[in-house]
PDB file of C-alpha atoms in Angstrom:
ATOM      1  CA  MET A   1      17.193 -99.198 -26.777  1.00  0.00           C
ATOM      2  CA  SER A   2      17.381-101.844 -29.489  1.00  0.00           C
ATOM      3  CA  LEU A   3      20.651-103.036 -31.030  1.00  0.00           C
ATOM      4  CA  LYS A   4      19.800-101.260 -34.295  1.00  0.00           C
ATOM      5  CA  GLN A   5      19.144 -97.985 -32.462  1.00  0.00           C
ATOM      6  CA  LYS A   6      22.449 -98.338 -30.571  1.00  0.00           C
ATOM      7  CA  SER A   7      24.321 -98.873 -33.818  1.00  0.00           C
ATOM      8  CA  ARG A   8      22.829 -95.662 -35.253  1.00  0.00           C
ATOM      9  CA  LEU A   9      23.437 -93.580 -32.117  1.00  0.00           C
ATOM     10  CA  PRO A  10      26.917 -92.343 -33.199  1.00  0.00           C
ATOM     11  CA  GLN A  11      25.466 -91.145 -36.503  1.00  0.00           C
ATOM     12  CA  ILE A  12      22.604 -89.375 -34.739  1.00  0.00           C
ATOM     13  CA  LEU A  13      25.040 -87.696 -32.350  1.00  0.00           C
ATOM     14  CA  MET A  14      27.266 -86.627 -35.244  1.00  0.00           C
ATOM     15  CA  LEU A  15      24.303 -85.262 -37.201  1.00  0.00           C
ATOM     16  CA  LEU A  16      23.261 -83.241 -34.149  1.00  0.00           C
ATOM     17  CA  GLY A  17      26.877 -82.023 -33.885  1.00  0.00           C
ATOM     18  CA  VAL A  18      26.857 -80.860 -37.517  1.00  0.00           C
ATOM     19  CA  LEU A  19      23.488 -79.131 -37.046  1.00  0.00           C
ATOM     20  CA  SER A  20      24.801 -77.450 -33.867  1.00  0.00           C
ATOM     21  CA  LEU A  21      27.761 -76.128 -35.833  1.00  0.00           C
ATOM     22  CA  GLY A  22      25.317 -74.681 -38.368  1.00  0.00           C
ATOM     23  CA  ALA A  23      23.754 -72.634 -35.553  1.00  0.00           C
ATOM     24  CA  VAL A  24      26.801 -70.330 -35.576  1.00  0.00           C
ATOM     25  CA  PHE A  25      25.105 -68.670 -38.576  1.00  0.00           C
ATOM     26  CA  LEU A  26      21.926 -68.066 -36.554  1.00  0.00           C
ATOM     27  CA  PHE A  27      23.377 -66.634 -33.328  1.00  0.00           C
ATOM     28  CA  PRO A  28      26.305 -64.344 -32.412  1.00  0.00           C
ATOM     29  CA  LEU A  29      29.486 -65.999 -31.173  1.00  0.00           C
ATOM     30  CA  TRP A  30      30.431 -63.223 -28.750  1.00  0.00           C
ATOM     31  CA  GLN A  31      29.015 -60.092 -27.142  1.00  0.00           C
ATOM     32  CA  ILE A  32      30.931 -57.069 -25.927  1.00  0.00           C
ATOM     33  CA  THR A  33      28.925 -54.534 -23.911  1.00  0.00           C
ATOM     34  CA  LEU A  34      30.030 -50.997 -23.079  1.00  0.00           C
ATOM     35  CA  ASP A  35      28.087 -49.545 -20.147  1.00  0.00           C
ATOM     36  CA  ALA A  36      28.251 -45.861 -19.244  1.00  0.00           C
ATOM     37  CA  ALA A  37      25.920 -43.242 -17.779  1.00  0.00           C
ATOM     38  CA  GLN A  38      25.481 -41.554 -21.156  1.00  0.00           C
ATOM     39  CA  PHE A  39      24.313 -44.823 -22.770  1.00  0.00           C
ATOM     40  CA  PRO A  40      21.382 -46.237 -20.767  1.00  0.00           C
ATOM     41  CA  GLY A  41      21.176 -49.955 -21.448  1.00  0.00           C
ATOM     42  CA  GLY A  42      24.733 -49.957 -22.783  1.00  0.00           C
ATOM     43  CA  LEU A  43      26.164 -50.434 -26.254  1.00  0.00           C
ATOM     44  CA  LYS A  44      26.044 -54.128 -27.151  1.00  0.00           C
ATOM     45  CA  MET A  45      28.247 -55.319 -29.997  1.00  0.00           C
ATOM     46  CA  HIS A  46      27.561 -58.815 -31.333  1.00  0.00           C
ATOM     47  CA  ILE A  47      30.332 -60.644 -33.146  1.00  0.00           C
ATOM     48  CA  TRP A  48      29.024 -63.276 -35.542  1.00  0.00           C
ATOM     49  CA  ILE A  49      30.905 -65.744 -37.685  1.00  0.00           C
ATOM     50  CA  ASN A  50      30.339 -63.488 -40.709  1.00  0.00           C
ATOM     51  CA  LYS A  51      29.407 -60.000 -39.452  1.00  0.00           C
ATOM     52  CA  ILE A  52      29.370 -57.537 -36.576  1.00  0.00           C
ATOM     53  CA  SER A  53      26.075 -56.109 -35.365  1.00  0.00           C
ATOM     54  CA  GLY A  54      24.616 -54.752 -32.181  1.00  0.00           C
ATOM     55  CA  SER A  55      21.748 -53.696 -30.011  1.00  0.00           C
ATOM     56  CA  GLU A  56      21.125 -50.653 -32.213  1.00  0.00           C
ATOM     57  CA  LYS A  57      21.182 -50.087 -35.939  1.00  0.00           C
ATOM     58  CA  ASN A  58      24.196 -47.731 -35.813  1.00  0.00           C
ATOM     59  CA  ILE A  59      26.198 -49.561 -33.133  1.00  0.00           C
ATOM     60  CA  ILE A  60      29.435 -49.726 -35.143  1.00  0.00           C
ATOM     61  CA  GLN A  61      29.193 -46.047 -36.066  1.00  0.00           C
ATOM     62  CA  ASN A  62      28.614 -45.075 -32.411  1.00  0.00           C
ATOM     63  CA  ILE A  63      31.538 -47.196 -31.181  1.00  0.00           C
ATOM     64  CA  ASN A  64      33.776 -45.802 -33.940  1.00  0.00           C
ATOM     65  CA  ILE A  65      32.952 -42.242 -32.827  1.00  0.00           C
ATOM     66  CA  LEU A  66      33.948 -43.134 -29.259  1.00  0.00           C
ATOM     67  CA  ASN A  67      37.070 -44.956 -30.481  1.00  0.00           C
ATOM     68  CA  HIS A  68      38.183 -41.882 -32.438  1.00  0.00           C
ATOM     69  CA  TYR A  69      38.569 -39.847 -29.236  1.00  0.00           C
ATOM     70  CA  ILE A  70      40.936 -42.334 -27.616  1.00  0.00           C
ATOM     71  CA  GLY A  71      42.803 -43.212 -30.828  1.00  0.00           C
ATOM     72  CA  MET A  72      41.471 -46.716 -31.421  1.00  0.00           C
ATOM     73  CA  GLN A  73      41.143 -47.933 -34.983  1.00  0.00           C
ATOM     74  CA  TYR A  74      37.788 -47.837 -36.696  1.00  0.00           C
ATOM     75  CA  ILE A  75      35.920 -51.123 -36.728  1.00  0.00           C
ATOM     76  CA  GLU A  76      35.306 -51.831 -40.404  1.00  0.00           C
ATOM     77  CA  PRO A  77      33.660 -55.262 -40.795  1.00  0.00           C
ATOM     78  CA  ASP A  78      34.356 -55.331 -44.555  1.00  0.00           C
ATOM     79  CA  SER A  79      38.104 -55.120 -43.865  1.00  0.00           C
ATOM     80  CA  ILE A  80      38.167 -58.024 -41.364  1.00  0.00           C
ATOM     81  CA  PRO A  81      39.223 -61.098 -43.385  1.00  0.00           C
ATOM     82  CA  GLU A  82      38.062 -63.557 -40.713  1.00  0.00           C
ATOM     83  CA  LEU A  83      34.459 -62.536 -41.349  1.00  0.00           C
ATOM     84  CA  LYS A  84      34.905 -63.740 -44.923  1.00  0.00           C
ATOM     85  CA  TYR A  85      36.821 -66.997 -44.452  1.00  0.00           C
ATOM     86  CA  PHE A  86      35.430 -68.250 -41.097  1.00  0.00           C
ATOM     87  CA  PRO A  87      32.062 -69.049 -42.744  1.00  0.00           C
ATOM     88  CA  LEU A  88      33.905 -71.092 -45.402  1.00  0.00           C
ATOM     89  CA  VAL A  89      35.710 -72.991 -42.644  1.00  0.00           C
ATOM     90  CA  ALA A  90      32.383 -73.689 -40.901  1.00  0.00           C
ATOM     91  CA  TYR A  91      30.767 -74.929 -44.138  1.00  0.00           C
ATOM     92  CA  SER A  92      33.795 -77.136 -44.815  1.00  0.00           C
ATOM     93  CA  MET A  93      33.623 -78.597 -41.312  1.00  0.00           C
ATOM     94  CA  MET A  94      29.918 -79.283 -41.739  1.00  0.00           C
ATOM     95  CA  ALA A  95      30.645 -81.133 -44.989  1.00  0.00           C
ATOM     96  CA  ILE A  96      33.455 -83.135 -43.359  1.00  0.00           C
ATOM     97  CA  GLY A  97      31.100 -83.896 -40.463  1.00  0.00           C
ATOM     98  CA  LEU A  98      28.542 -85.315 -42.878  1.00  0.00           C
ATOM     99  CA  ILE A  99      31.241 -87.425 -44.545  1.00  0.00           C
ATOM    100  CA  SER A 100      32.306 -88.815 -41.163  1.00  0.00           C
ATOM    101  CA  LEU A 101      28.645 -89.539 -40.415  1.00  0.00           C
ATOM    102  CA  VAL A 102      28.406 -91.585 -43.638  1.00  0.00           C
ATOM    103  CA  LEU A 103      31.694 -93.364 -42.899  1.00  0.00           C
ATOM    104  CA  ASN A 104      30.441 -94.109 -39.369  1.00  0.00           C
ATOM    105  CA  LYS A 105      33.930 -94.926 -38.056  1.00  0.00           C
ATOM    106  CA  ALA A 106      35.309 -94.008 -34.650  1.00  0.00           C
ATOM    107  CA  TRP A 107      38.465 -92.512 -36.201  1.00  0.00           C
ATOM    108  CA  ALA A 108      36.338 -90.237 -38.435  1.00  0.00           C
ATOM    109  CA  TYR A 109      34.383 -88.872 -35.462  1.00  0.00           C
ATOM    110  CA  LEU A 110      37.564 -88.429 -33.431  1.00  0.00           C
ATOM    111  CA  SER A 111      39.298 -86.655 -36.317  1.00  0.00           C
ATOM    112  CA  TRP A 112      36.408 -84.227 -36.676  1.00  0.00           C
ATOM    113  CA  PHE A 113      36.388 -83.601 -32.916  1.00  0.00           C
ATOM    114  CA  ILE A 114      40.127 -82.851 -32.884  1.00  0.00           C
ATOM    115  CA  ILE A 115      39.919 -80.535 -35.901  1.00  0.00           C
ATOM    116  CA  ILE A 116      36.905 -78.596 -34.569  1.00  0.00           C
ATOM    117  CA  ALA A 117      38.515 -78.268 -31.122  1.00  0.00           C
ATOM    118  CA  ILE A 118      41.747 -76.937 -32.648  1.00  0.00           C
ATOM    119  CA  LEU A 119      39.847 -74.536 -34.923  1.00  0.00           C
ATOM    120  CA  GLY A 120      37.813 -73.279 -31.951  1.00  0.00           C
ATOM    121  CA  ALA A 121      40.980 -72.633 -29.941  1.00  0.00           C
ATOM    122  CA  LEU A 122      42.596 -70.860 -32.914  1.00  0.00           C
ATOM    123  CA  GLY A 123      39.460 -68.751 -33.354  1.00  0.00           C
ATOM    124  CA  ILE A 124      39.611 -67.602 -29.731  1.00  0.00           C
ATOM    125  CA  TYR A 125      43.335 -66.831 -30.080  1.00  0.00           C
ATOM    126  CA  ASP A 126      42.644 -64.850 -33.275  1.00  0.00           C
ATOM    127  CA  PHE A 127      39.924 -62.898 -31.447  1.00  0.00           C
ATOM    128  CA  TYR A 128      42.390 -62.152 -28.619  1.00  0.00           C
ATOM    129  CA  LEU A 129      44.918 -60.798 -31.155  1.00  0.00           C
ATOM    130  CA  TRP A 130      42.192 -58.673 -32.732  1.00  0.00           C
ATOM    131  CA  LEU A 131      41.243 -57.211 -29.329  1.00  0.00           C
ATOM    132  CA  TYR A 132      44.914 -56.644 -28.441  1.00  0.00           C
ATOM    133  CA  ASP A 133      45.588 -54.770 -31.687  1.00  0.00           C
ATOM    134  CA  TYR A 134      42.524 -52.564 -31.311  1.00  0.00           C
ATOM    135  CA  GLY A 135      43.292 -51.808 -27.667  1.00  0.00           C
ATOM    136  CA  HIS A 136      47.034 -51.170 -27.969  1.00  0.00           C
ATOM    137  CA  ASN A 137      47.673 -49.835 -31.488  1.00  0.00           C
ATOM    138  CA  LEU A 138      46.470 -46.287 -30.766  1.00  0.00           C
ATOM    139  CA  ASP A 139      46.690 -43.144 -32.877  1.00  0.00           C
ATOM    140  CA  PRO A 140      49.270 -40.826 -31.239  1.00  0.00           C
ATOM    141  CA  LYS A 141      47.212 -37.809 -32.435  1.00  0.00           C
ATOM    142  CA  ALA A 142      44.088 -38.879 -30.539  1.00  0.00           C
ATOM    143  CA  PRO A 143      42.235 -36.055 -28.741  1.00  0.00           C
ATOM    144  CA  ILE A 144      42.240 -37.970 -25.425  1.00  0.00           C
ATOM    145  CA  LYS A 145      45.539 -39.443 -24.272  1.00  0.00           C
ATOM    146  CA  VAL A 146      46.051 -41.088 -20.894  1.00  0.00           C
ATOM    147  CA  PRO A 147      49.735 -41.991 -20.383  1.00  0.00           C
ATOM    148  CA  GLY A 148      50.219 -45.740 -20.044  1.00  0.00           C
ATOM    149  CA  MET A 149      46.534 -46.465 -20.735  1.00  0.00           C
ATOM    150  CA  THR A 150      45.479 -49.174 -23.174  1.00  0.00           C
ATOM    151  CA  TYR A 151      41.895 -49.860 -24.180  1.00  0.00           C
ATOM    152  CA  MET A 152      41.835 -53.569 -24.816  1.00  0.00           C
ATOM    153  CA  PRO A 153      38.453 -55.034 -23.879  1.00  0.00           C
ATOM    154  CA  PRO A 154      38.742 -58.254 -21.880  1.00  0.00           C
ATOM    155  CA  LEU A 155      38.690 -61.445 -23.906  1.00  0.00           C
ATOM    156  CA  LEU A 156      36.487 -62.969 -21.240  1.00  0.00           C
ATOM    157  CA  GLY A 157      35.178 -61.060 -18.254  1.00  0.00           C
ATOM    158  CA  GLU A 158      34.712 -57.474 -17.130  1.00  0.00           C
ATOM    159  CA  LYS A 159      36.904 -54.389 -16.977  1.00  0.00           C
ATOM    160  CA  ASP A 160      36.744 -50.634 -16.367  1.00  0.00           C
ATOM    161  CA  LEU A 161      37.984 -48.559 -19.303  1.00  0.00           C
ATOM    162  CA  LEU A 162      37.854 -44.858 -18.429  1.00  0.00           C
ATOM    163  CA  ASN A 163      34.150 -44.116 -17.813  1.00  0.00           C
ATOM    164  CA  PHE A 164      32.990 -47.379 -19.443  1.00  0.00           C
ATOM    165  CA  TYR A 165      32.394 -50.714 -17.789  1.00  0.00           C
ATOM    166  CA  VAL A 166      33.129 -53.319 -20.458  1.00  0.00           C
ATOM    167  CA  THR A 167      31.928 -56.920 -20.406  1.00  0.00           C
ATOM    168  CA  SER A 168      32.932 -59.581 -22.896  1.00  0.00           C
ATOM    169  CA  TYR A 169      31.324 -63.018 -22.908  1.00  0.00           C
ATOM    170  CA  PRO A 170      30.480 -65.825 -25.313  1.00  0.00           C
ATOM    171  CA  HIS A 171      27.014 -65.712 -26.850  1.00  0.00           C
ATOM    172  CA  LEU A 172      24.681 -68.479 -28.052  1.00  0.00           C
ATOM    173  CA  GLY A 173      26.752 -69.211 -31.175  1.00  0.00           C
ATOM    174  CA  SER A 174      29.729 -70.174 -29.008  1.00  0.00           C
ATOM    175  CA  GLY A 175      27.467 -72.405 -26.933  1.00  0.00           C
ATOM    176  CA  PHE A 176      26.335 -74.250 -30.048  1.00  0.00           C
ATOM    177  CA  LEU A 177      29.949 -74.534 -31.220  1.00  0.00           C
ATOM    178  CA  GLY A 178      30.861 -76.090 -27.869  1.00  0.00           C
ATOM    179  CA  LEU A 179      27.849 -78.416 -28.060  1.00  0.00           C
ATOM    180  CA  SER A 180      28.925 -79.460 -31.553  1.00  0.00           C
ATOM    181  CA  THR A 181      32.371 -80.370 -30.236  1.00  0.00           C
ATOM    182  CA  ILE A 182      30.917 -82.362 -27.322  1.00  0.00           C
ATOM    183  CA  LEU A 183      28.478 -84.230 -29.577  1.00  0.00           C
ATOM    184  CA  SER A 184      31.252 -85.244 -31.981  1.00  0.00           C
ATOM    185  CA  PHE A 185      33.297 -86.615 -29.086  1.00  0.00           C
ATOM    186  CA  ALA A 186      30.206 -88.455 -27.818  1.00  0.00           C
ATOM    187  CA  ALA A 187      29.765 -89.977 -31.293  1.00  0.00           C
ATOM    188  CA  PHE A 188      33.379 -91.174 -31.188  1.00  0.00           C
ATOM    189  CA  TRP A 189      32.991 -92.541 -27.641  1.00  0.00           C
ATOM    190  CA  VAL A 190      29.779 -94.449 -28.380  1.00  0.00           C
ATOM    191  CA  LYS A 191      31.157 -95.836 -31.654  1.00  0.00           C
ATOM    192  CA  ARG A 192      34.370 -96.935 -29.934  1.00  0.00           C
ATOM    193  CA  LYS A 193      32.445 -98.669 -27.132  1.00  0.00           C
ATOM    194  CA  SER A 194      30.202-100.496 -29.583  1.00  0.00           C
TER     195      SER A 194
END
């Protein structure tokens, strides 16, 4: 690798990091799957940075019908503020990433890495709170009540909830977010070493 190519490597890494962050608009961040005998193939709910979708057209409606019986709140994507402001945060971070690319300074790459890592951790914590609220804040008039039972899906992993086997894992969008974070740190590391 020539000296000129080495000097541009941090910028290339940062550009790839910014592009990886943009992939959160192309792929879901998380997937929650509800498996049960009455649903062959399971109900797969995809959580994106700006919407909730699933393996079927009416996934949210089907899950809301099931939730009604155990007293869970309806999932109403339009009423979830994070789905509106998380995309703005991602766009802002992409713009800041491009500015740090132009500045081409180690401190700029490190700053972006720290901010994106903190935002990622806060996003996971916010998701945990969302799951906790949906699983614990139950309607006392629900048709099915099991004393002491809560219905919080796992943040990460697998769990039996009544007759459902629930899995919750990151999806491709989270992988690209992680890659973006790693690439920004690599840009900082290479710039610092040079």
